[in-house]
Each structure stands twice: as structure tokens, then as C-alpha cells.
Amino acid sequence: MRILVTGGAGYVGSHAIRSLARHGHRVTVYDNLSTGHRFLADGFEMMVADLDDAPQLSRALSDIELVMHFAGSAYVGESVQNPRKYFHNNVQNGLALANAALDAGVRYFVFSSSCAVYGTPEKVPIIEGTRCQPVNPYGETKLFFERILDAYSRTYDLRAVALRYFNAAGADESGEIGELHYPETHLIPLALEAAAGLRPPLEVFGNDYPTFDGTCIRDYIHVTDLAEAHALAAEFLQSQTGDAFTALNLGTGGGHSVRQVVAMVEKVSGHSVPRRITERRPGDPPSLVADPARARQLLRWSANRSLEEIVASAWKWLHSGKRQRVSAGAASVGEAPN
Ligand code: UDP
């Protein structure tokens, strides 16, 4: 298929475009490089433009059969400080994209959603039928856009899948691409950088949660497993089976606590992780673990890579020449690189 990938120069997007190419699809990346990095999409056709640039967008959509939409803002904390940015980038721009896609005759849509749509669920593992009650603007914007796709797919000739990610982590085995956020807020890269002496001690956000060791539990999924699900979602849409709109959890079905992650980082890196216990981070639910049965059934997919493989690939990426060159360039000019 001819696929337009918005945000294809971002973390998950750059892994997904490789997976799509392996499955034989023809990919064009559409990215404004505000948080993405051009080198993450090296070798792919790319248009550098904003989603609210209507003429560019409609040019990009000519001949496209499927849109895969990753572009957006993804910091929970920032969404609380600046909800306007999140509703603009994630809802308004998403709606412009959905409308332009309909106008261009696109029939398939895959959306990068999040388990943040659930908020703080009463029961884990979480099934897709759980009531969605986001607890921050980021989750609200993801849910808004899912609802747009649901409504559009009921009325128009559009089939859509929303992929609700749990905790994406790790890096492509090649060491060529990986996670590169400015600022970095995620546990695994922060713990690895602390182990490598590249940043101050890790702050463990709370050890008094009602979990087996007092720290929060999350379902960490290898970004390569996540990427593969996108290629399978494209094929699922084309198969014309199931409902016009489908939401799917992408997780492993197993959880790890912050303490367990830190222990794995120490095992893989061979260094201790300097750390201190701090206050809970507002809005952090004690435990978020996917029930991925629906994705397993509909996509014939499962996340096979272990926490050890996740951490080992992220450790390799931390030391990759490519990452180090890009980070050094960023440090010398004091900003996030492209
Ligand atoms: N966490 C932590 N210290 C950090 C960053 C994260 O203790 O510096 C914890 C956080 O409270 C959560 C887990 O690690 O329980 C995963 O957080 P992350 O930000 O990686 O992903 P999220 O679950 O927020 O999407």
C-alpha cells in the first residue's frame, strides 16, 4: 500500500516506517521536525511540513491509501501546563488531517493512541471495553481523536484502528535509531543515563504505592514489537474484517515495577543506578498493564521481547555513535537537534 506516516521521524514512527517497508509498503514521511529528527527517517521519502499547512497536506495525500498518524505532542506534564498546545496539536491538527484524508479518498487510518485514554482504571489487566476516563489533557486529546475516527468510520468510507500503547521502550536492534526526547522524561532512558554517569541520580517517584514493592507497575513493550503491530494493523484494515473502527491495546500483558526496571538496568549495564526516592508524580496510577488479547486475536500479533531485551537495546542505543553525534551537536548549540 501507499502509506503516509505523519510523525515518521519520531521515536515510534521511525521504527514503524522500517516495519512497513519490511512488509513491502511504500512509505512517505510527513513531519515538521519539531520533535522528530531527520536522520531517524534516513532513506525514506519525506515532506517537512506542518499538519495545518493545507496545500502541502493535500499534496502529500494524493494517491495515498492509508494514513498512519503519529504526529502530536506527548508529554503528560506539559499537557497539564499547556492544554491549549495539546488540543491544537493533537485534536485540531488531527481533525485537519482526518478531513484532508477523507477529501483525498483515503480509506484506511491507523492512529497512535495511548493507554492514557483509560485514566486510572479500577481493574488491571485493562481490556479495551474499560470505561475511558482520562486524568490529564494528553489522554483527553487522544480520546477525542479516537472518537472522531469512530464517528467518521460509521458514516464515511473509512476504516480505522486506534492503537493504545502502553510503555514503549527500547530501540531497533541495528543501533541506528532509538529514543531521543528533549527533555527525556521516561524511566528506562533516565535510569540508563544515570547508570552511565550522564545525569544526576534517578528520582524514583514514590515507594508507597499499593503494589508488591511499593513502586509503580507499568507494561513495558519493545518498540520493535510495537512497530510490527502497525504493519499488521495496516493489513488488518485491508482485510475488511471486523468493525469499521477498532481500538486495540498494545502491551505485553505483564507488568514490571520501577524497582524491577532499575534492577534490570543494573544487570544489563553492569553499573549501579544512583537514585533517590522522591514524592509521587501527580497523576501516576499505581499499575497499568494491558490485556492484549484483542490485538493477539485480530492482528495475530504478540509482544515477544522481554524487559531484558528492551533494556539491552536501549543501552546499545545510548552508546551508538549516531546518537552520540546528534546529542553532542545538540549540546553545542543548546537545543534539540533535528
Ligand atoms: N518514573 C520514575 N522516575 C522517573 C521517571 C519515571 O520513578 O524519572 C516512574 C513513573 O512514576 C512511572 C514509571 O516510572 O511509574 C514509568 O514512567 P514513564 O514516564 O517512563 O512512563 P509513563 O508511565 O508515565 O508513560
Short mmCIF file of C-alpha atoms and ligand atoms in Angstrom, two decimals:
data_model
loop_
_atom_site.label_atom_id
_atom_site.label_comp_id
_atom_site.label_asym_id
_atom_site.label_seq_id
_atom_site.Cartn_x
_atom_site.Cartn_y
_atom_site.Cartn_z
CA MET A 1 0.00 0.00 0.00
CA ARG A 2 0.99 3.65 -0.35
CA ILE A 3 1.16 4.94 3.21
CA LEU A 4 1.60 8.47 4.56
CA VAL A 5 3.19 8.41 8.01
CA THR A 6 2.83 11.62 9.99
CA GLY A 7 5.48 11.88 12.69
CA GLY A 8 7.57 9.24 10.93
CA ALA A 9 10.75 10.96 12.13
CA GLY A 10 9.78 10.45 15.78
CA TYR A 11 10.57 7.62 18.16
CA VAL A 12 7.79 5.08 17.49
CA GLY A 13 7.15 6.42 13.97
CA SER A 14 10.73 5.82 12.84
CA HIS A 15 10.55 2.20 13.97
CA ALA A 16 7.14 1.75 12.34
CA ILE A 17 8.30 3.01 8.92
CA ARG A 18 11.01 0.35 8.88
CA SER A 19 8.47 -2.30 9.74
CA LEU A 20 6.14 -1.05 6.98
CA ALA A 21 8.99 -1.11 4.48
CA ARG A 22 9.85 -4.69 5.52
CA HIS A 23 6.23 -5.59 4.80
CA GLY A 24 6.57 -4.19 1.28
CA HIS A 25 4.66 -0.92 1.70
CA ARG A 26 5.63 2.35 0.05
CA VAL A 27 6.08 4.97 2.76
CA THR A 28 6.16 8.75 2.70
CA VAL A 29 7.01 10.51 5.96
CA TYR A 30 5.25 13.80 6.80
CA ASP A 31 6.94 15.53 9.73
CA ASN A 32 7.64 19.11 10.76
CA LEU A 33 10.73 18.00 12.72
CA SER A 34 9.57 19.95 15.78
CA THR A 35 10.37 16.96 17.98
CA GLY A 36 11.41 14.39 15.35
CA HIS A 37 14.88 14.01 13.85
CA ARG A 38 15.55 13.86 10.15
CA PHE A 39 18.19 11.13 10.47
CA LEU A 40 15.63 8.78 12.07
CA ALA A 41 13.87 8.67 8.70
CA ASP A 42 17.03 8.45 6.56
CA GLY A 43 16.36 6.53 3.37
CA PHE A 44 12.63 7.37 3.34
CA GLU A 45 10.79 9.85 1.18
CA MET A 46 9.97 12.80 3.44
CA MET A 47 7.96 16.00 3.35
CA VAL A 48 8.87 18.54 6.02
CA ALA A 49 5.64 20.41 6.71
CA ASP A 50 3.05 21.17 9.37
CA LEU A 51 -0.30 19.42 9.58
CA ASP A 52 -2.05 22.77 9.40
CA ASP A 53 -0.41 23.51 6.05
CA ALA A 54 -3.45 22.51 3.96
CA PRO A 55 -1.88 22.77 0.49
CA GLN A 56 1.16 20.67 1.48
CA LEU A 57 -1.02 18.15 3.23
CA SER A 58 -3.32 17.66 0.28
CA ARG A 59 -0.26 17.27 -1.99
CA ALA A 60 1.12 14.64 0.39
CA LEU A 61 -2.18 12.75 0.38
CA SER A 62 -2.52 12.31 -3.36
CA ASP A 63 -2.51 8.57 -4.19
CA ILE A 64 -2.31 7.60 -0.51
CA GLU A 65 -4.37 4.58 0.58
CA LEU A 66 -3.60 4.59 4.29
CA VAL A 67 -2.64 7.28 6.78
CA MET A 68 -0.66 6.31 9.85
CA HIS A 69 -0.79 9.17 12.31
CA PHE A 70 1.95 9.55 14.94
CA ALA A 71 2.49 13.30 14.84
CA GLY A 72 1.46 15.05 18.04
CA SER A 73 2.56 16.16 21.47
CA ALA A 74 3.17 13.51 24.09
CA TYR A 75 4.29 14.92 27.44
CA VAL A 76 1.67 14.36 30.11
CA GLY A 77 3.10 17.05 32.42
CA GLU A 78 3.28 19.62 29.64
CA SER A 79 -0.32 18.87 28.68
CA VAL A 80 -1.40 19.96 32.16
CA GLN A 81 0.67 23.18 31.91
CA ASN A 82 -0.32 23.97 28.34
CA PRO A 83 -3.55 22.19 27.35
CA ARG A 84 -4.08 24.63 24.51
CA LYS A 85 -0.98 23.28 22.75
CA TYR A 86 -2.27 19.71 23.18
CA PHE A 87 -5.78 20.39 21.88
CA HIS A 88 -4.26 22.26 18.95
CA ASN A 89 -1.61 19.71 18.01
CA ASN A 90 -3.49 16.53 18.83
CA VAL A 91 -7.13 17.37 18.14
CA GLN A 92 -7.27 20.36 15.77
CA ASN A 93 -4.38 19.19 13.60
CA GLY A 94 -5.62 15.61 13.78
CA LEU A 95 -9.04 16.72 12.59
CA ALA A 96 -7.48 18.67 9.72
CA LEU A 97 -5.62 15.50 8.76
CA ALA A 98 -8.71 13.28 9.00
CA ASN A 99 -10.72 15.72 6.87
CA ALA A 100 -7.95 16.06 4.29
CA ALA A 101 -7.63 12.26 4.19
CA LEU A 102 -11.37 11.88 3.53
CA ASP A 103 -11.19 14.54 0.82
CA ALA A 104 -8.30 12.69 -0.79
CA GLY A 105 -10.22 9.40 -0.79
CA VAL A 106 -8.04 7.68 1.83
CA ARG A 107 -9.85 4.58 3.08
CA TYR A 108 -7.66 3.41 5.95
CA PHE A 109 -6.37 5.15 9.05
CA VAL A 110 -4.09 3.91 11.86
CA PHE A 111 -3.81 6.16 14.89
CA SER A 112 -1.12 6.21 17.54
CA SER A 113 -3.19 6.34 20.72
CA SER A 114 -2.30 5.66 24.33
CA CYS A 115 -3.34 3.82 27.45
CA ALA A 116 -3.68 7.35 28.87
CA VAL A 117 -7.25 7.23 27.50
CA TYR A 118 -8.16 4.91 30.42
CA GLY A 119 -7.01 7.21 33.22
CA THR A 120 -6.82 5.25 36.47
CA PRO A 121 -8.69 2.03 35.76
CA GLU A 122 -10.24 0.04 38.56
CA LYS A 123 -9.12 -3.27 37.14
CA VAL A 124 -5.87 -4.48 35.58
CA PRO A 125 -5.09 -6.05 33.17
CA ILE A 126 -7.02 -3.45 31.19
CA ILE A 127 -9.39 -4.51 28.42
CA GLU A 128 -10.47 -2.16 25.64
CA GLY A 129 -14.05 -2.12 26.96
CA THR A 130 -12.89 -0.40 30.16
CA ARG A 131 -14.54 2.98 30.59
CA CYS A 132 -12.25 5.70 29.24
CA GLN A 133 -11.77 8.42 31.84
CA PRO A 134 -8.52 10.25 31.09
CA VAL A 135 -6.93 12.07 34.00
CA ASN A 136 -4.91 14.62 32.02
CA PRO A 137 -5.31 16.72 28.85
CA TYR A 138 -2.91 14.46 26.93
CA GLY A 139 -5.21 11.46 27.47
CA GLU A 140 -8.26 13.61 26.68
CA THR A 141 -6.82 14.63 23.33
CA LYS A 142 -6.05 11.03 22.39
CA LEU A 143 -9.60 10.03 23.28
CA PHE A 144 -11.08 12.99 21.37
CA PHE A 145 -9.30 11.94 18.24
CA GLU A 146 -10.31 8.29 18.65
CA ARG A 147 -13.93 9.49 18.83
CA ILE A 148 -13.53 11.46 15.62
CA LEU A 149 -12.26 8.35 13.87
CA ASP A 150 -15.06 6.24 15.35
CA ALA A 151 -17.74 8.68 14.14
CA TYR A 152 -16.17 9.13 10.71
CA SER A 153 -15.80 5.40 10.16
CA ARG A 154 -19.52 4.86 10.95
CA THR A 155 -20.58 7.31 8.25
CA TYR A 156 -17.85 7.59 5.65
CA ASP A 157 -15.92 5.07 3.63
CA LEU A 158 -13.14 4.91 6.20
CA ARG A 159 -11.82 2.05 8.33
CA ALA A 160 -9.69 2.94 11.33
CA VAL A 161 -7.65 1.35 14.09
CA ALA A 162 -6.54 3.17 17.24
CA LEU A 163 -3.51 1.53 18.80
CA ARG A 164 -3.38 2.20 22.54
CA TYR A 165 0.26 1.94 23.51
CA PHE A 166 1.40 1.02 26.96
CA ASN A 167 5.03 1.93 27.80
CA ALA A 168 7.06 1.96 24.59
CA ALA A 169 10.75 1.45 25.28
CA GLY A 170 13.96 0.06 23.78
CA ALA A 171 15.45 0.61 20.36
CA ASP A 172 15.89 -1.03 16.99
CA GLU A 173 18.44 -3.86 17.18
CA SER A 174 20.58 -2.14 14.50
CA GLY A 175 21.61 0.61 16.95
CA GLU A 176 20.83 3.12 14.16
CA ILE A 177 17.63 4.56 15.64
CA GLY A 178 16.13 4.88 19.10
CA GLU A 179 14.56 7.14 21.65
CA LEU A 180 15.74 10.79 21.59
CA HIS A 181 13.49 13.10 23.58
CA TYR A 182 14.26 16.65 24.72
CA PRO A 183 13.66 16.68 27.58
CA GLU A 184 13.78 12.98 28.38
CA THR A 185 11.18 12.01 30.99
CA HIS A 186 10.91 8.23 30.61
CA LEU A 187 12.14 5.78 33.19
CA ILE A 188 14.33 3.45 31.14
CA PRO A 189 16.48 6.05 29.32
CA LEU A 190 16.78 8.09 32.52
CA ALA A 191 17.89 5.06 34.56
CA LEU A 192 20.41 4.05 31.86
CA GLU A 193 21.83 7.56 31.66
CA ALA A 194 22.13 7.67 35.46
CA ALA A 195 23.93 4.29 35.38
CA ALA A 196 26.33 5.65 32.73
CA GLY A 197 27.04 8.73 34.87
CA LEU A 198 25.49 11.02 32.25
CA ARG A 199 22.96 12.60 34.57
CA PRO A 200 22.25 13.08 38.28
CA PRO A 201 20.70 10.27 40.33
CA LEU A 202 17.40 8.87 39.14
CA GLU A 203 14.39 10.08 41.09
CA VAL A 204 12.08 7.20 41.94
CA PHE A 205 8.66 8.75 42.11
CA GLY A 206 7.18 7.21 45.26
CA ASN A 207 7.68 3.87 47.04
CA ASP A 208 4.41 3.80 48.96
CA TYR A 209 2.05 2.61 46.21
CA PRO A 210 -0.23 -0.35 46.87
CA THR A 211 1.96 -2.66 44.76
CA PHE A 212 4.12 -5.64 45.78
CA ASP A 213 7.24 -3.49 46.29
CA GLY A 214 5.66 -0.04 46.70
CA THR A 215 6.74 1.33 43.30
CA CYS A 216 4.53 1.81 40.23
CA ILE A 217 3.95 -1.02 37.79
CA ARG A 218 3.90 -0.47 34.02
CA ASP A 219 3.70 -2.70 30.96
CA TYR A 220 6.93 -2.02 29.03
CA ILE A 221 6.75 -3.01 25.39
CA HIS A 222 9.68 -3.16 22.99
CA VAL A 223 9.33 -0.51 20.30
CA THR A 224 10.13 -3.12 17.62
CA ASP A 225 7.17 -5.24 18.77
CA LEU A 226 5.06 -2.09 18.74
CA ALA A 227 6.24 -1.20 15.23
CA GLU A 228 5.37 -4.65 13.93
CA ALA A 229 1.79 -4.24 15.21
CA HIS A 230 1.42 -1.18 12.96
CA ALA A 231 2.27 -3.14 9.83
CA LEU A 232 -0.18 -5.84 10.91
CA ALA A 233 -2.86 -3.22 11.63
CA ALA A 234 -2.48 -1.94 8.06
CA GLU A 235 -3.06 -5.46 6.77
CA PHE A 236 -5.98 -5.97 9.14
CA LEU A 237 -7.69 -2.86 7.78
CA GLN A 238 -7.17 -4.01 4.22
CA SER A 239 -8.65 -7.41 5.03
CA GLN A 240 -12.05 -5.71 5.58
CA THR A 241 -12.82 -7.94 8.59
CA GLY A 242 -14.20 -6.68 11.89
CA ASP A 243 -15.72 -3.31 12.73
CA ALA A 244 -15.04 -0.09 10.85
CA PHE A 245 -13.38 1.31 13.99
CA THR A 246 -11.30 -0.83 16.34
CA ALA A 247 -9.31 0.15 19.43
CA LEU A 248 -6.53 -2.22 20.41
CA ASN A 249 -4.25 -2.38 23.43
CA LEU A 250 -0.60 -2.85 22.58
CA GLY A 251 1.23 -4.20 25.59
CA THR A 252 2.82 -7.43 26.73
CA GLY A 253 0.21 -8.33 29.33
CA GLY A 254 2.90 -8.34 32.04
CA GLY A 255 3.98 -5.56 34.37
CA HIS A 256 7.26 -4.52 35.98
CA SER A 257 7.76 -2.21 38.93
CA VAL A 258 10.14 0.75 38.90
CA ARG A 259 12.40 -1.24 41.25
CA GLN A 260 12.44 -4.20 38.87
CA VAL A 261 13.30 -1.94 35.94
CA VAL A 262 16.15 -0.37 37.90
CA ALA A 263 17.45 -3.83 38.82
CA MET A 264 17.37 -4.83 35.15
CA VAL A 265 19.24 -1.67 34.17
CA GLU A 266 21.91 -2.57 36.72
CA LYS A 267 22.14 -6.13 35.41
CA VAL A 268 22.40 -5.12 31.75
CA SER A 269 24.73 -2.15 32.22
CA GLY A 270 26.91 -3.66 34.93
CA HIS A 271 26.68 -0.35 36.83
CA SER A 272 24.65 0.62 39.84
CA VAL A 273 21.91 3.19 39.27
CA PRO A 274 22.39 6.15 41.63
CA ARG A 275 18.90 7.01 42.83
CA ARG A 276 16.78 8.59 45.49
CA ILE A 277 13.16 8.18 46.44
CA THR A 278 11.08 11.31 45.93
CA GLU A 279 7.42 12.29 46.08
CA ARG A 280 4.87 10.57 43.89
CA ARG A 281 4.44 12.20 40.47
CA PRO A 282 0.92 13.64 40.30
CA GLY A 283 -1.42 11.60 38.13
CA ASP A 284 0.62 8.37 38.18
CA PRO A 285 -1.71 5.37 38.64
CA PRO A 286 -0.19 2.54 40.71
CA SER A 287 -0.48 -0.08 37.98
CA LEU A 288 -1.16 -0.04 34.23
CA VAL A 289 -0.97 -3.39 32.46
CA ALA A 290 -2.58 -4.28 29.15
CA ASP A 291 -4.79 -7.19 28.34
CA PRO A 292 -3.55 -7.59 24.75
CA ALA A 293 -5.91 -10.46 23.84
CA ARG A 294 -7.85 -8.49 21.25
CA ALA A 295 -4.70 -7.42 19.37
CA ARG A 296 -3.46 -11.01 19.55
CA GLN A 297 -6.70 -12.23 18.03
CA LEU A 298 -7.28 -9.57 15.38
CA LEU A 299 -3.71 -8.84 14.33
CA ARG A 300 -2.23 -12.27 15.11
CA TRP A 301 0.41 -10.34 17.00
CA SER A 302 2.08 -10.52 20.36
CA ALA A 303 4.90 -8.67 22.03
CA ASN A 304 7.63 -11.27 22.43
CA ARG A 305 10.64 -9.27 23.52
CA SER A 306 11.49 -9.32 27.22
CA LEU A 307 12.32 -6.47 29.60
CA GLU A 308 15.95 -7.59 29.38
CA GLU A 309 15.91 -7.22 25.58
CA ILE A 310 14.25 -3.82 25.91
CA VAL A 311 16.89 -2.55 28.32
CA ALA A 312 19.79 -4.13 26.38
CA SER A 313 18.69 -2.48 23.12
CA ALA A 314 18.27 0.89 24.86
CA TRP A 315 21.76 0.53 26.42
CA LYS A 316 23.21 -0.21 22.98
CA TRP A 317 21.43 2.85 21.56
CA LEU A 318 22.74 5.06 24.36
CA HIS A 319 26.26 4.20 23.21
CA SER A 320 25.67 4.26 19.48
CA GLY A 321 27.89 6.60 17.50
CA LYS A 322 24.90 8.03 15.71
CA ARG A 323 23.10 9.03 18.89
CA GLN A 324 26.24 10.44 20.43
CA ARG A 325 27.00 12.61 17.40
CA VAL A 326 23.47 14.00 17.37
CA SER A 327 23.45 14.63 21.13
CA ALA A 328 26.87 16.32 21.03
CA GLY A 329 25.65 18.63 18.25
CA ALA A 330 22.61 19.49 20.33
CA ALA A 331 24.70 20.25 23.42
CA SER A 332 26.98 22.58 21.47
CA VAL A 333 24.10 24.73 20.22
CA GLY A 334 21.99 24.30 23.35
CA GLU A 335 18.88 22.93 21.70
CA ALA A 336 17.22 19.76 20.47
CA PRO A 337 18.69 18.63 17.15
CA ASN A 338 16.91 17.54 14.01
N1 UDP B 1 9.38 7.12 36.90
C1 UDP B 1 10.24 7.37 37.96
N2 UDP B 1 11.23 8.28 37.78
C2 UDP B 1 11.43 8.95 36.60
C3 UDP B 1 10.56 8.67 35.52
C4 UDP B 1 9.55 7.76 35.71
O1 UDP B 1 10.09 6.81 39.03
O2 UDP B 1 12.35 9.79 36.50
C5 UDP B 1 8.29 6.15 37.07
C6 UDP B 1 6.91 6.75 36.87
O3 UDP B 1 6.41 7.21 38.08
C7 UDP B 1 6.13 5.57 36.30
C8 UDP B 1 7.18 4.74 35.58
O4 UDP B 1 8.44 5.18 36.06
O5 UDP B 1 5.62 4.79 37.35
C9 UDP B 1 7.13 4.92 34.08
O6 UDP B 1 7.14 6.30 33.82
P1 UDP B 1 7.41 6.88 32.37
O7 UDP B 1 7.49 8.37 32.49
O8 UDP B 1 8.59 6.17 31.77
O9 UDP B 1 6.14 6.43 31.54
P2 UDP B 1 4.56 6.70 31.81
O10 UDP B 1 4.08 5.52 32.57
O11 UDP B 1 4.43 7.99 32.56
O12 UDP B 1 4.00 6.78 30.43
#
